[in-house]
Amino acid sequence: MSYPIVFTTLLLTGGLVAEAQMEPLDIELPRPMFVGTPSNFDVERLEEPHEAGRPPFLAPAGITNVALDKPVYSSGEPRTGELWRVTDGDKEATSYSVVELDAGHQHVTIDLEDVFNIYAIIIWHYHMSARVYHSVVVQVSDDPDFIFDVHTLFNNDINNRLGLGVGEDYHYVETNEGKLIDAMGVEGRYVRLHSMGNTDNDFNHYIEVEVYGN
């Protein structure tokens, strides 16, 4: 999908203010597997569904998915699937594309293999059926161990079950749109995504993660 609207804005990069041409991010969505977005989950702080679809997200012109085919590591061996599928570009909700990690707190880390300015991260945990994942936390760092210079971009762990701090972001229902997180141009090489089960079972899943930057 393409949009004719182009904006300019000021970006702060490396301490310098630069004018950047902004345009709606072109995101190719997988096929929807169900109609509508159920909201009858017994989950605190659940965001309202986008009845008319997600509004366009403005980002600097020319940015690309810098996570495509990049290496992925995890906190434990997958129960099913292979980690490379998290960044292989396949967002369709099929059993072939899903990676399942064990129950409890688990995370995957994407090595972008260079430092990028990151503007958007889109996550497809699982969209074969509607569900909500618990304690989703998304972080960016230059440190592969995530000890130093850690930027937390999203955190809906409202009870601090992961020990990473109390989150203030809303829970959301998984759909074919994925979850788009505004990364605001943060610099980093590694992207880590945490979760702790979902409303259907205790396991953790990933179909695809895209990281848009330059």
Short mmCIF file of C-alpha atoms in Angstrom, two decimals:
data_model
loop_
_atom_site.label_atom_id
_atom_site.label_comp_id
_atom_site.label_asym_id
_atom_site.label_seq_id
_atom_site.Cartn_x
_atom_site.Cartn_y
_atom_site.Cartn_z
CA MET A 1 0.00 0.00 0.00
CA SER A 2 1.38 3.45 -0.80
CA TYR A 3 0.37 6.89 0.39
CA PRO A 4 0.91 10.18 -1.43
CA ILE A 5 1.24 12.22 1.75
CA VAL A 6 4.78 13.27 2.68
CA PHE A 7 5.76 15.32 5.75
CA THR A 8 8.98 16.79 7.02
CA THR A 9 10.05 16.89 10.63
CA LEU A 10 13.09 17.56 12.77
CA LEU A 11 15.01 14.57 14.08
CA LEU A 12 17.61 14.61 16.84
CA THR A 13 20.39 12.25 15.76
CA GLY A 14 23.71 12.08 17.53
CA GLY A 15 23.04 15.44 19.14
CA LEU A 16 22.37 17.11 15.79
CA VAL A 17 19.01 18.35 14.62
CA ALA A 18 18.29 17.39 11.01
CA GLU A 19 15.26 17.76 8.81
CA ALA A 20 13.86 14.45 7.60
CA GLN A 21 11.20 13.67 5.05
CA MET A 22 8.46 11.65 6.71
CA GLU A 23 6.00 9.30 5.05
CA PRO A 24 3.60 6.55 6.14
CA LEU A 25 5.45 3.29 6.78
CA ASP A 26 4.51 0.71 4.14
CA ILE A 27 3.74 -2.49 6.07
CA GLU A 28 2.72 -5.64 4.23
CA LEU A 29 0.21 -7.48 6.40
CA PRO A 30 -0.39 -11.24 6.48
CA ARG A 31 -3.84 -12.70 5.84
CA PRO A 32 -6.31 -12.25 8.71
CA MET A 33 -7.34 -15.51 10.38
CA PHE A 34 -10.48 -14.21 12.12
CA VAL A 35 -12.96 -11.38 11.70
CA GLY A 36 -13.15 -8.49 14.18
CA THR A 37 -11.10 -8.06 17.34
CA PRO A 38 -12.61 -9.67 20.46
CA SER A 39 -12.44 -7.55 23.59
CA ASN A 40 -14.00 -9.95 26.12
CA PHE A 41 -10.70 -10.88 27.75
CA ASP A 42 -10.36 -10.72 31.51
CA VAL A 43 -7.15 -8.68 31.26
CA GLU A 44 -6.33 -5.42 33.03
CA ARG A 45 -5.56 -2.34 30.92
CA LEU A 46 -6.62 -3.82 27.58
CA GLU A 47 -6.49 -1.32 24.72
CA GLU A 48 -9.51 -0.71 22.53
CA PRO A 49 -9.39 -2.45 19.13
CA HIS A 50 -8.77 -0.44 15.96
CA GLU A 51 -12.18 -0.89 14.35
CA ALA A 52 -11.05 0.88 11.16
CA GLY A 53 -7.54 -0.58 11.18
CA ARG A 54 -4.34 0.90 12.51
CA PRO A 55 -3.76 4.52 11.45
CA PRO A 56 -0.72 5.19 9.22
CA PHE A 57 2.58 5.44 11.09
CA LEU A 58 4.88 8.24 9.93
CA ALA A 59 8.58 7.45 9.67
CA PRO A 60 11.59 8.82 7.79
CA ALA A 61 11.42 8.07 4.08
CA GLY A 62 13.51 5.15 2.87
CA ILE A 63 13.84 3.19 6.09
CA THR A 64 13.81 -0.61 5.71
CA ASN A 65 13.33 -3.74 7.79
CA VAL A 66 16.88 -4.08 9.11
CA ALA A 67 15.99 -7.28 11.01
CA LEU A 68 15.27 -9.31 7.88
CA ASP A 69 17.27 -12.58 7.95
CA LYS A 70 19.33 -11.39 10.92
CA PRO A 71 20.34 -13.91 13.63
CA VAL A 72 18.01 -14.59 16.56
CA TYR A 73 18.86 -15.94 20.01
CA SER A 74 16.52 -17.02 22.79
CA SER A 75 16.48 -17.64 26.53
CA GLY A 76 15.85 -21.35 25.92
CA GLU A 77 15.61 -23.92 23.16
CA PRO A 78 12.33 -23.65 21.23
CA ARG A 79 9.75 -26.34 21.91
CA THR A 80 8.78 -26.20 18.25
CA GLY A 81 10.00 -24.24 15.23
CA GLU A 82 13.37 -22.67 14.51
CA LEU A 83 14.53 -19.25 15.63
CA TRP A 84 15.55 -18.05 12.17
CA ARG A 85 11.86 -17.98 11.29
CA VAL A 86 11.41 -14.94 13.59
CA THR A 87 13.16 -12.75 10.98
CA ASP A 88 12.57 -14.69 7.73
CA GLY A 89 9.88 -12.34 6.39
CA ASP A 90 7.07 -14.92 6.67
CA LYS A 91 4.25 -13.37 8.73
CA GLU A 92 1.52 -15.81 7.79
CA ALA A 93 -0.22 -17.60 10.66
CA THR A 94 0.69 -21.20 9.86
CA SER A 95 2.11 -23.93 12.06
CA TYR A 96 5.24 -23.79 9.86
CA SER A 97 5.97 -20.17 10.75
CA VAL A 98 5.40 -20.27 14.54
CA VAL A 99 8.24 -20.61 17.04
CA GLU A 100 7.12 -21.80 20.48
CA LEU A 101 9.22 -21.17 23.59
CA ASP A 102 8.73 -22.77 26.97
CA ALA A 103 6.38 -21.56 29.72
CA GLY A 104 7.27 -18.71 32.05
CA HIS A 105 9.48 -15.71 31.35
CA GLN A 106 11.19 -16.14 27.98
CA HIS A 107 12.83 -13.75 25.54
CA VAL A 108 14.27 -13.60 22.04
CA THR A 109 17.08 -11.28 20.95
CA ILE A 110 17.70 -10.09 17.39
CA ASP A 111 21.25 -9.08 16.46
CA LEU A 112 20.98 -6.41 13.76
CA GLU A 113 24.73 -6.84 13.16
CA ASP A 114 25.26 -3.07 13.17
CA VAL A 115 24.01 0.01 15.00
CA PHE A 116 20.88 1.54 13.49
CA ASN A 117 18.51 4.38 14.24
CA ILE A 118 15.30 2.42 14.92
CA TYR A 119 11.91 4.02 14.28
CA ALA A 120 9.42 1.14 14.50
CA ILE A 121 9.30 -2.43 15.77
CA ILE A 122 6.39 -4.66 14.73
CA ILE A 123 5.69 -7.94 16.53
CA TRP A 124 3.53 -10.85 15.45
CA HIS A 125 3.44 -13.26 18.39
CA TYR A 126 0.57 -15.41 17.11
CA HIS A 127 -2.55 -14.53 15.14
CA MET A 128 -4.20 -17.85 14.29
CA SER A 129 -6.73 -16.97 16.99
CA ALA A 130 -7.29 -13.97 19.23
CA ARG A 131 -5.25 -13.92 22.42
CA VAL A 132 -3.34 -11.55 24.69
CA TYR A 133 0.30 -12.07 25.69
CA HIS A 134 1.34 -11.25 29.25
CA SER A 135 4.26 -9.08 30.40
CA VAL A 136 5.42 -7.94 26.97
CA VAL A 137 8.59 -5.86 27.25
CA VAL A 138 10.64 -4.61 24.27
CA GLN A 139 14.16 -3.28 24.73
CA VAL A 140 17.03 -1.99 22.55
CA SER A 141 20.71 -1.92 23.51
CA ASP A 142 24.26 -1.94 22.16
CA ASP A 143 25.09 -4.50 24.85
CA PRO A 144 24.28 -8.11 23.87
CA ASP A 145 23.76 -8.94 27.55
CA PHE A 146 21.39 -5.99 28.09
CA ILE A 147 23.20 -4.81 31.20
CA PHE A 148 24.31 -1.38 29.98
CA ASP A 149 22.60 1.31 27.86
CA VAL A 150 19.24 -0.46 27.81
CA HIS A 151 16.30 1.46 26.29
CA THR A 152 12.88 0.07 27.19
CA LEU A 153 10.44 1.02 24.42
CA PHE A 154 7.36 -0.90 25.55
CA ASN A 155 6.36 -2.49 28.86
CA ASN A 156 2.89 -3.78 29.81
CA ASP A 157 4.17 -5.84 32.75
CA ILE A 158 1.94 -3.91 35.13
CA ASN A 159 2.73 -6.19 38.09
CA ASN A 160 6.50 -6.29 37.41
CA ARG A 161 6.50 -10.09 37.14
CA LEU A 162 9.69 -9.98 35.05
CA GLY A 163 11.57 -7.72 37.46
CA LEU A 164 12.28 -5.18 34.71
CA GLY A 165 10.14 -2.43 36.22
CA VAL A 166 6.43 -1.69 36.42
CA GLY A 167 5.01 -1.17 32.95
CA GLU A 168 2.44 1.44 32.01
CA ASP A 169 1.62 0.31 28.46
CA TYR A 170 -1.64 -1.42 27.61
CA HIS A 171 -2.24 -5.07 26.85
CA TYR A 172 -3.45 -5.77 23.33
CA VAL A 173 -5.14 -8.50 21.32
CA GLU A 174 -2.99 -10.25 18.71
CA THR A 175 -4.26 -9.76 15.14
CA ASN A 176 -2.74 -9.92 11.66
CA GLU A 177 -1.74 -6.23 12.06
CA GLY A 178 0.86 -7.14 14.67
CA LYS A 179 1.85 -4.71 17.41
CA LEU A 180 3.65 -1.59 16.19
CA ILE A 181 5.94 0.11 18.72
CA ASP A 182 7.21 3.62 18.11
CA ALA A 183 10.98 3.44 18.69
CA MET A 184 11.49 7.19 18.13
CA GLY A 185 14.84 6.80 16.36
CA VAL A 186 16.67 5.15 19.25
CA GLU A 187 20.15 3.86 18.39
CA GLY A 188 21.01 0.24 19.00
CA ARG A 189 22.22 -3.06 17.62
CA TYR A 190 20.27 -5.59 19.68
CA VAL A 191 16.49 -5.87 20.09
CA ARG A 192 15.13 -8.05 22.91
CA LEU A 193 11.48 -9.05 23.35
CA HIS A 194 10.18 -10.54 26.58
CA SER A 195 6.87 -12.24 27.39
CA MET A 196 5.37 -14.59 29.97
CA GLY A 197 2.62 -16.74 28.52
CA ASN A 198 -0.75 -15.72 27.12
CA THR A 199 -4.46 -15.98 27.76
CA ASP A 200 -4.68 -19.39 26.02
CA ASN A 201 -1.70 -21.17 27.60
CA ASP A 202 1.56 -20.60 29.47
CA PHE A 203 3.82 -20.73 26.41
CA ASN A 204 5.46 -17.94 24.39
CA HIS A 205 5.31 -17.59 20.61
CA TYR A 206 6.77 -15.60 17.73
CA ILE A 207 5.83 -15.61 14.08
CA GLU A 208 7.77 -12.55 12.94
CA VAL A 209 9.48 -9.40 14.21
CA GLU A 210 10.29 -6.46 11.93
CA VAL A 211 12.61 -3.61 12.91
CA TYR A 212 12.49 -0.52 10.70
CA GLY A 213 15.47 1.77 10.73
CA ASN A 214 18.45 3.18 8.87
#
